[in-house]
XYZ file of C-alpha atoms in Angstrom:
482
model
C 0.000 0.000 0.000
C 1.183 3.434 -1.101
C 0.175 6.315 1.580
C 2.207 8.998 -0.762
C -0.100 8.377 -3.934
C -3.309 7.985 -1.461
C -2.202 11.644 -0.045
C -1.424 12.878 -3.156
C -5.091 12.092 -4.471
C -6.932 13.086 -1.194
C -4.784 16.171 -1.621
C -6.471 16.676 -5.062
C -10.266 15.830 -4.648
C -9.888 17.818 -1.440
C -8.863 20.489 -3.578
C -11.665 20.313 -6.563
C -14.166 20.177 -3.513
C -13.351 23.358 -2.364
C -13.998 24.985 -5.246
C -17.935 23.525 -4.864
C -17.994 26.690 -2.124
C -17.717 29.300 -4.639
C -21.382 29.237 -5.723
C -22.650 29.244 -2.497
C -20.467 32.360 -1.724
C -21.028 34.100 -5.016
C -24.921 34.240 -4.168
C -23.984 34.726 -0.592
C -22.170 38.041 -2.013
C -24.749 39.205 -4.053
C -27.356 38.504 -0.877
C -24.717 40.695 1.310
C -26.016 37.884 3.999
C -24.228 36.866 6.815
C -22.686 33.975 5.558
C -19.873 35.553 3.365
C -17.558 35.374 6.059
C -17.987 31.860 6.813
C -17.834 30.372 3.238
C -14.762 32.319 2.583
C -13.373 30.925 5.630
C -14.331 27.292 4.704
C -13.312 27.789 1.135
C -9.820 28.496 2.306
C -9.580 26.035 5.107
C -10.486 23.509 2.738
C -7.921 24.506 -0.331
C -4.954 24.868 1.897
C -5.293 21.964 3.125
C -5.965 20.232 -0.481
C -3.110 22.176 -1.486
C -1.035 21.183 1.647
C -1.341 17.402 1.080
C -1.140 17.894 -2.640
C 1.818 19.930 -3.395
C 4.797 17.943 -1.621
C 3.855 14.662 -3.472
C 2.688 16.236 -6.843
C 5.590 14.343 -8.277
C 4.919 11.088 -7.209
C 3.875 8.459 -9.948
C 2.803 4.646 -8.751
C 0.419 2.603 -9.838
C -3.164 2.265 -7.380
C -3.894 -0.861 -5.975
C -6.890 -2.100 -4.689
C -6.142 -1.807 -1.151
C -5.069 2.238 -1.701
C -8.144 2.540 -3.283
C -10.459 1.466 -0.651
C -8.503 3.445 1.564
C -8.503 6.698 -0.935
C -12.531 6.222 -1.011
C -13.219 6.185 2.735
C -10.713 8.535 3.341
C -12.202 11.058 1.190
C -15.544 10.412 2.330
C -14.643 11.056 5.872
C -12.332 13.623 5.195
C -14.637 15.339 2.966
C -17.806 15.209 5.763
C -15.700 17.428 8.078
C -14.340 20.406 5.465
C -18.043 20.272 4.170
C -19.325 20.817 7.658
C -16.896 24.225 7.717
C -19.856 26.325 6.180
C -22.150 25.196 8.777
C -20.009 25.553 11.445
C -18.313 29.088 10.521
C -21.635 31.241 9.859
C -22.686 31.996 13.475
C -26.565 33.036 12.987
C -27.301 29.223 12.307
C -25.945 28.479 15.896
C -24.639 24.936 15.109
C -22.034 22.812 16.948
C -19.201 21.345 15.634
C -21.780 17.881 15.657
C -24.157 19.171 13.988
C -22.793 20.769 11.534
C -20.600 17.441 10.627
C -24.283 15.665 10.661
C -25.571 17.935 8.348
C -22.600 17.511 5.867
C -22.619 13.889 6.404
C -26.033 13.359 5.513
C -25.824 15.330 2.503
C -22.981 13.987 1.023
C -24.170 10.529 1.737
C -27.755 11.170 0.166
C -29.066 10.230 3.346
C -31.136 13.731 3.747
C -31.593 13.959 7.561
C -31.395 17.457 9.172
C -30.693 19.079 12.135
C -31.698 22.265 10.905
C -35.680 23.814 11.298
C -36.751 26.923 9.393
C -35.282 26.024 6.143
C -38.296 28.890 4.747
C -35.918 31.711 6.143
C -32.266 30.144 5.882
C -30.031 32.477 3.315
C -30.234 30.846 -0.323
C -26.106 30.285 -0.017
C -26.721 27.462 2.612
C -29.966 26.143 1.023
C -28.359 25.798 -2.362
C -25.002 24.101 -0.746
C -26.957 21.504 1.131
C -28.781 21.072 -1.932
C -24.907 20.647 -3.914
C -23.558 18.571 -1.354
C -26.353 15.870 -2.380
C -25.920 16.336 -5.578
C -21.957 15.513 -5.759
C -22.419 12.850 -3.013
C -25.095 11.334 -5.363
C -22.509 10.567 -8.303
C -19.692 10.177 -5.881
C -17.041 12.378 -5.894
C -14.251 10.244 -6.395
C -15.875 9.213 -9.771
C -16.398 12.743 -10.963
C -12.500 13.088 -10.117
C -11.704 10.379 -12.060
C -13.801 11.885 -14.638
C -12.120 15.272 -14.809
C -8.614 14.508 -13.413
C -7.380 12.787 -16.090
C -4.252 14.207 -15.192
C -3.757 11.890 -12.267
C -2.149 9.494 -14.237
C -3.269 6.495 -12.561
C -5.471 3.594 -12.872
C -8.961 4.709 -11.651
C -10.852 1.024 -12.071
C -9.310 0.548 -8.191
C -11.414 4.120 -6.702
C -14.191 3.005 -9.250
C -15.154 -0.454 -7.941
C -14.789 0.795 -4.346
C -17.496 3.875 -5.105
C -19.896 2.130 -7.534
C -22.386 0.659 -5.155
C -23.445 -3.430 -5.920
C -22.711 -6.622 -6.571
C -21.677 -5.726 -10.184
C -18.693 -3.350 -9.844
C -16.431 -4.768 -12.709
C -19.304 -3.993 -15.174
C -18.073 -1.114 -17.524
C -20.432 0.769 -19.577
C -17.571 1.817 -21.825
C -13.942 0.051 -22.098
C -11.906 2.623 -20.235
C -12.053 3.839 -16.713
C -12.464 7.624 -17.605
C -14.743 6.971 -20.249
C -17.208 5.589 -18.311
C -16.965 7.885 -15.476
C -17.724 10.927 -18.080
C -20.538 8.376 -19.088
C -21.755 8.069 -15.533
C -21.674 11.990 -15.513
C -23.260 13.265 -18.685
C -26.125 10.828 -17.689
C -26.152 12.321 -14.097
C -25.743 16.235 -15.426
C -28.207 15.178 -18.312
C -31.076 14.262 -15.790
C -30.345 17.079 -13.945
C -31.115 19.645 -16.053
C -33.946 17.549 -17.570
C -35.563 17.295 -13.623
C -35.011 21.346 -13.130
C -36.672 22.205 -16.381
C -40.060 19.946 -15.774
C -39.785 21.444 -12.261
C -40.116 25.263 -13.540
C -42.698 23.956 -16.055
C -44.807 22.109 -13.024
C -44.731 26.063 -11.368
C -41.471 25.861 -9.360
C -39.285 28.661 -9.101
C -35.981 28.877 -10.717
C -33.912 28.144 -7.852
C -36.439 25.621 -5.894
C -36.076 23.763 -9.343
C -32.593 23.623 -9.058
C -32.431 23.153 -5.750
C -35.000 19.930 -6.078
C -33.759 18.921 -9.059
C -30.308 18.112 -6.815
C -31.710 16.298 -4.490
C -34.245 14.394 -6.436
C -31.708 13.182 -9.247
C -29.436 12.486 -6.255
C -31.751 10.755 -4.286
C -30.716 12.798 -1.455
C -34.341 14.214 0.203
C -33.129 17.304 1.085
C -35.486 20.848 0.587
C -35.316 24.194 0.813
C -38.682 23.913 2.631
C -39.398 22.877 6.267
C -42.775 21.284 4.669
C -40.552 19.503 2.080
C -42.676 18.645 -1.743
C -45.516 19.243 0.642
C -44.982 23.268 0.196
C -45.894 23.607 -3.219
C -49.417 21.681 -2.868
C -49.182 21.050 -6.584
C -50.393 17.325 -7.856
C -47.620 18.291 -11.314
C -44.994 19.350 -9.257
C -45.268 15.737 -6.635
C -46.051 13.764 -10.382
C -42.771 14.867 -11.663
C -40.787 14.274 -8.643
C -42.101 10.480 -8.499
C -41.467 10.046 -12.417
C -37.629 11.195 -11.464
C -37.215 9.441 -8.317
C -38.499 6.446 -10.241
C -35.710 7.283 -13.323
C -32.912 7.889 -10.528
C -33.500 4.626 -8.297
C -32.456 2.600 -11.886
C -29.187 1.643 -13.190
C -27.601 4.676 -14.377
C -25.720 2.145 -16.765
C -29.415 1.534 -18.886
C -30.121 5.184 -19.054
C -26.849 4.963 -20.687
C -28.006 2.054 -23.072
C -31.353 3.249 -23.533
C -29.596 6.558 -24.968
C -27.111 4.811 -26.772
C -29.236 2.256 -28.559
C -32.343 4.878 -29.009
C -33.954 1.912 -27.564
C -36.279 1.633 -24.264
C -36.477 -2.042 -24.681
C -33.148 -2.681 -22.371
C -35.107 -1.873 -18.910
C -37.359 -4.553 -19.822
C -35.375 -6.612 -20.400
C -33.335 -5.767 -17.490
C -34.144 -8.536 -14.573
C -33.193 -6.519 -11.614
C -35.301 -3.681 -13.419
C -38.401 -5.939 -13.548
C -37.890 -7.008 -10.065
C -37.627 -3.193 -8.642
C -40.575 -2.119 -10.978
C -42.676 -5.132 -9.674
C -41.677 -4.628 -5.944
C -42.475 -0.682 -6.506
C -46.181 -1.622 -7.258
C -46.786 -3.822 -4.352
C -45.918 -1.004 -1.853
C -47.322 1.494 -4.014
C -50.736 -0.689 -4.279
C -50.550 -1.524 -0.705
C -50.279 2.029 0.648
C -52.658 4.151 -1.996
C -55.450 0.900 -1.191
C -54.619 1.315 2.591
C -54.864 5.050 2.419
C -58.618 5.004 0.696
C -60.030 1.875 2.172
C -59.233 3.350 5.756
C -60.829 6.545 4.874
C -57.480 8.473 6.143
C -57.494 10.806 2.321
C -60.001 11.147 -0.286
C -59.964 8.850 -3.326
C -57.456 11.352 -5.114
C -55.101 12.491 -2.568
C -54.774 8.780 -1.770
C -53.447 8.210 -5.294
C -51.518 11.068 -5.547
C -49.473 11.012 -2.013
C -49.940 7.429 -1.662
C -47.456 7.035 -4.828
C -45.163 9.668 -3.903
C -44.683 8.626 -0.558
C -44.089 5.256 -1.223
C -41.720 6.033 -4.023
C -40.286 8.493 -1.789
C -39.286 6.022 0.982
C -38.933 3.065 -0.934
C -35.870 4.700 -3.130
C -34.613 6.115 -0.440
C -35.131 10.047 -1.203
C -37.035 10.819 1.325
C -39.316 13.519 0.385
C -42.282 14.338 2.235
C -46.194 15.601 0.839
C -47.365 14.714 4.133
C -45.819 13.267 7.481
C -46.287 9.377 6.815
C -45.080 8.713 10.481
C -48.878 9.380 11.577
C -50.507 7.158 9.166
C -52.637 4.486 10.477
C -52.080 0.906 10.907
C -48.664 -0.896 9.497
C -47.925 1.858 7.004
C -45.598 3.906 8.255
C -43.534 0.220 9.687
C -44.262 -1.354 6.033
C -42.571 1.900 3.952
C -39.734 1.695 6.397
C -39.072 -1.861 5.504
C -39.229 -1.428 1.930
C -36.513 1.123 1.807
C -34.129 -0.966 2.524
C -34.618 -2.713 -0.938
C -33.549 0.734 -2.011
C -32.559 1.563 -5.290
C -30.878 -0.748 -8.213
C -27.290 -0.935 -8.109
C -25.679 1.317 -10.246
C -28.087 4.060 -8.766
C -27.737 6.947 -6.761
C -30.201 4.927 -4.438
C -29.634 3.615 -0.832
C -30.608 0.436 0.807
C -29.246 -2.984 0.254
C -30.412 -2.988 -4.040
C -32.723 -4.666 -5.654
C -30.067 -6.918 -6.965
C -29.331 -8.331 -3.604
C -32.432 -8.962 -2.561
C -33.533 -10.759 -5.684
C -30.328 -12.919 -5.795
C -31.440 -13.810 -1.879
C -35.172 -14.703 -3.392
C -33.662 -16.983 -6.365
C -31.737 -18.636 -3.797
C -34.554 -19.307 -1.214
C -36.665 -20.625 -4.246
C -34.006 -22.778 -5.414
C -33.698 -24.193 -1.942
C -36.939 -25.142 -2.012
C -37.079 -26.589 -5.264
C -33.758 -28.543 -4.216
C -36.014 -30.319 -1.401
C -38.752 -31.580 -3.576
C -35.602 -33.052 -5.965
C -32.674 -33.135 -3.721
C -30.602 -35.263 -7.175
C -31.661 -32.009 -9.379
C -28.580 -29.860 -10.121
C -30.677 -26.270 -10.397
C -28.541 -23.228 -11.934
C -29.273 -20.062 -10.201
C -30.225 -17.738 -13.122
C -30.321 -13.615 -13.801
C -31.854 -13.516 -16.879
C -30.140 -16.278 -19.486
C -26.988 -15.505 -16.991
C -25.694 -18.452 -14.555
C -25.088 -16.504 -11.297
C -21.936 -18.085 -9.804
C -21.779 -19.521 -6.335
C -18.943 -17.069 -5.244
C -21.097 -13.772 -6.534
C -24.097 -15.765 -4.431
C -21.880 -15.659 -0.907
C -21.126 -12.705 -1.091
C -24.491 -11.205 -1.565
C -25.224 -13.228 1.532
C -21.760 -12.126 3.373
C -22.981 -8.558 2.683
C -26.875 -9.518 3.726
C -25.153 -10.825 7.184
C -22.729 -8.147 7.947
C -25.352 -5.680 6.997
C -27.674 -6.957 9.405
C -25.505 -7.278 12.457
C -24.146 -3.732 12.014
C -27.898 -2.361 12.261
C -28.313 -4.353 15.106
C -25.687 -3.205 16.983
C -25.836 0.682 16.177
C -29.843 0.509 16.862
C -28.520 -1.374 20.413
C -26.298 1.699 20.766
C -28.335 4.115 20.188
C -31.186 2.467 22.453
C -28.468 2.381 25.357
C -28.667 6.529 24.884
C -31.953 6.446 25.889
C -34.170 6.491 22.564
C -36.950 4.223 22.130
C -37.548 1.405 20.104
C -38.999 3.152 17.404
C -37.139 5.739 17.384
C -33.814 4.077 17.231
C -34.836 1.040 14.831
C -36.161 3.822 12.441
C -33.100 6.420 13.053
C -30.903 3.186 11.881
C -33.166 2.352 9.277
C -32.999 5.825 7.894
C -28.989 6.318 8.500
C -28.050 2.887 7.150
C -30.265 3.201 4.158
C -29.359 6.925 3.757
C -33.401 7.536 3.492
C -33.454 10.371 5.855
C -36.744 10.817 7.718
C -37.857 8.329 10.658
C -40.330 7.390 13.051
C -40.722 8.739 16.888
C -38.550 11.141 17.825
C -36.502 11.461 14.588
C -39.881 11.800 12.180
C -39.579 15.547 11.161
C -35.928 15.743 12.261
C -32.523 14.441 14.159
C -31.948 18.064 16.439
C -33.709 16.586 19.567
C -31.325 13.269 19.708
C -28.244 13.723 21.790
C -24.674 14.559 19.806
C -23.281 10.602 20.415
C -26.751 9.795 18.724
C -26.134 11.876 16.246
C -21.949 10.763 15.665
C -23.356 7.024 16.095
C -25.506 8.392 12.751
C -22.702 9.900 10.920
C -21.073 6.355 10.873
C -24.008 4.503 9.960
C -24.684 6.927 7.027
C -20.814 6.308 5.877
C -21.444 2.734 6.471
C -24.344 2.530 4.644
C -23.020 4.778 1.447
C -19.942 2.828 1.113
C -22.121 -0.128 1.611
C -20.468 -1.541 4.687
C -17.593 -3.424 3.408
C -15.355 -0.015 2.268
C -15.643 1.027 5.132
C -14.870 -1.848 7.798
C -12.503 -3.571 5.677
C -10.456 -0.239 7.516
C -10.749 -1.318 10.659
C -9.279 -5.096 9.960
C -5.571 -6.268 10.923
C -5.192 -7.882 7.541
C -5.844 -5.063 5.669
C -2.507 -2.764 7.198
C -0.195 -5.769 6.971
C 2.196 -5.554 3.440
């Protein structure tokens, strides 16, 4: 392992995020609001130190293994939640410790979308529009973008791409170098973008809640510029469009690709973690819009309308909010919960533990059962016309196992602070999944929770965005020894 070279690039990405502040400060500027002062600070915190881990290995040229690239990616992710807390922390009229201010970066750079903050309606537009960036680079993972635009790095980036890209299928390319596919992942990303802020405007947002939204939908990140969240606008177009994007974003980015390449739609189709997703999307969305009307809770229409934007909402992981869900009767709010942590596809932007997974662990439980009825039978486990091998199988399950014993412990933790079951199952649920809003205590936001609560958070929202294994593989003997 090569700590020079893994410097050398923290040094680097540290430096392009800096320049992610200038925005923020420009309208800050024109605003003459009181947070000039502290995004100038945090701007130059933040390059100097870039610049200060950059400049005395500029020179240094080795090639990236796979080991200094897991370490590059959580390095940078941690690294990067405490400069992009600076802004919070420096402007003194949003009164936020050092904690909550790393929360609030955190959660925003991990798409997660939980808040600390209340009265969003009359925060200056600098700090509205850098939460809202702060999704939006988290969403298509920094490192990637660097790889993207830092050709200059002259390295192998396949190591710092297979450690970002979440799922089981990280060797997949879309195009046959490294850099071409991250400017592939990008266009896509920047394409939908812009394409989300323009049907925004057109559903009656204004300019800059379109960009701002646009962000965080594309991102799946669930962050507003509105204490009510989507519910502000009370517009059936604008909470339409959302869904239709959220829907887009929680696919592989790779088939938007396809689809865009071939002029073809038929690839999502044909797709089978697509079909799953779609097919799992319409039992929740059935479930909750039937629940809704049958128990009289909304009218026949508003049951349609929020009960399929809520439960696209929560299922990909965004967390956007038309209404508070938390106080909706029966097993709802429990049953939306659960389904986020199907999440998104892999290759998305989307949380949870993928569609992917969780289909692979269905084939499997279906071929068990088959292999009882004929225990002589050799059955192939199948994705699509595609034998799944029994290594990629174990480690879906490895990753299903590990997953589940690190929510259990953090929810044990954070139960030990004295939350309540609820409230700590669903502030896990929310963290790990990077979905955002909860139940109990933590349904509207995480400022009541103590700051351990709120650091135990942080790591479960790193945990879950490097989905668990970048991360812990850190904290193992094996992985320090030469």
């Amino acid at each position: 392992m090569h700590f020079s070279i893994s410097l050398r690039i923290l040094g680097l990405l540290l430096t392009l995020f800096s320049v992610t502040m200038l925005p923020p400060l420009l309208i800050a500027v024109l605003a003459d609001d009181d947070t000039v002062t502290g995004f100038i600070s945090a701007f130059a915190i933040t390059l100097m130190s870039g610049a200060t881990l950059w400049l005395p290995l500029r020179g240094v040229k080795r090639d990236l293994q796979i080991r200094d690239g897991f370490l590059v990616t959580a390095l940078f992710w941690i690294v990067l939640g405490l400069f992009g807390s600076l802004p919070f922390a420096l402007t003194e009229s949003l009164n936020m410790d050092i904690t909550d201010a790393i929360f609030e970066s955190v959660s925003g750079l991990t798409t997660t979308g939980a808040t600390v903050l209340t009265g969003l309606d009359e925060l200056p537009a600098s700090i509205l529009l850098y939460r809202q960036m702060l999704q939006w680079l988290g969403g298509i993972g920094i490192i990637v973008v660097a790889v993207a635009v830092l050709p200059m790095l002259g390295i192998g980036g396949m190591q710092l791409y297979r450690a970002e890209t979440p799922g089981p299928s990280k060797d997949s390319k879309l195009t046959p170098r490294i850099t071409e596919t991250a400017k592939a992942l990008f266009t896509i990303y920047l394409a939908l973008t812009v394409l989300c802020a323009g049907a925004y405007s057109l559903a009656g947002m204004s300019g800059f809640d379109a960009v701002c939204h646009a962000f965080a939908t594309v991102a799946i990140g669930g962050f507003s510029t509105h204490d009510a969240s989507m519910g502000y606008f009370q517009s059936d177009a604008i909470y339409m469009v959302s869904t239709m994007f959220m829907l887009i974003s929680a696919l592989n980015i790779g088939l938007h690709f396809a689809a865009f390449r071939r002029r073809s739609m038929v690839g999502y189709w044909e797709d089978s973690e697509a079909r799953f997703f779609a097919g799992a999307m319409a039992v929740c969305v059935g479930i909750t819009c039937a629940y809704l009307m049958f128990s009289e809770t909304l009218n026949t229409q508003d049951s349609l309308v929020h009960g399929l934007f809520q439960a696209v909402s929560i299922t990909t992981t965004t967390g956007f909010a038309t209404q508070d869900f938390s106080i909706w009767p029966g097993f709802l709010p429990m049953m939306l919960l659960m389904f986020s942590f199907m999440g998104g596809c892999v290759g998305s932007t989307g949380g949870g533990i993928k569609a992917m997974r969780l289909m692979l662990i269905y084939k499997q439980g279906i071929r068990e059962l088959k292999q009882l009825i004929h225990p002589h039978a050799i059955i192939p486990l199948k994705v699509g016309n595609r034998r799944v091998e029994a290594t990629v199988v174990s480690a879906v399950w490895s990753f299903f196992a590990v997953y589940t014993f690190a929510f259990i412990v953090i929810m044990l933790v954070l139960m030990a602070t004295g939350l309540d079951f609820i409230t700590a199952f669903s502030a896990v649920a929310a963290a790990l999944n990077n979905l955002g809003p909860g139940l109990g205590s933590v349904a509207a936001n995480y400022g009541e929770i103590s700051n351990f609560a709120k650091s135990v958070l942080c790591f479960a929202m790193l945990l879950g965005r490097l989905e668990v294994f970048t991360l812990l593989v850190l904290f193992t003997p094996m992985f320090w020894r030469n």
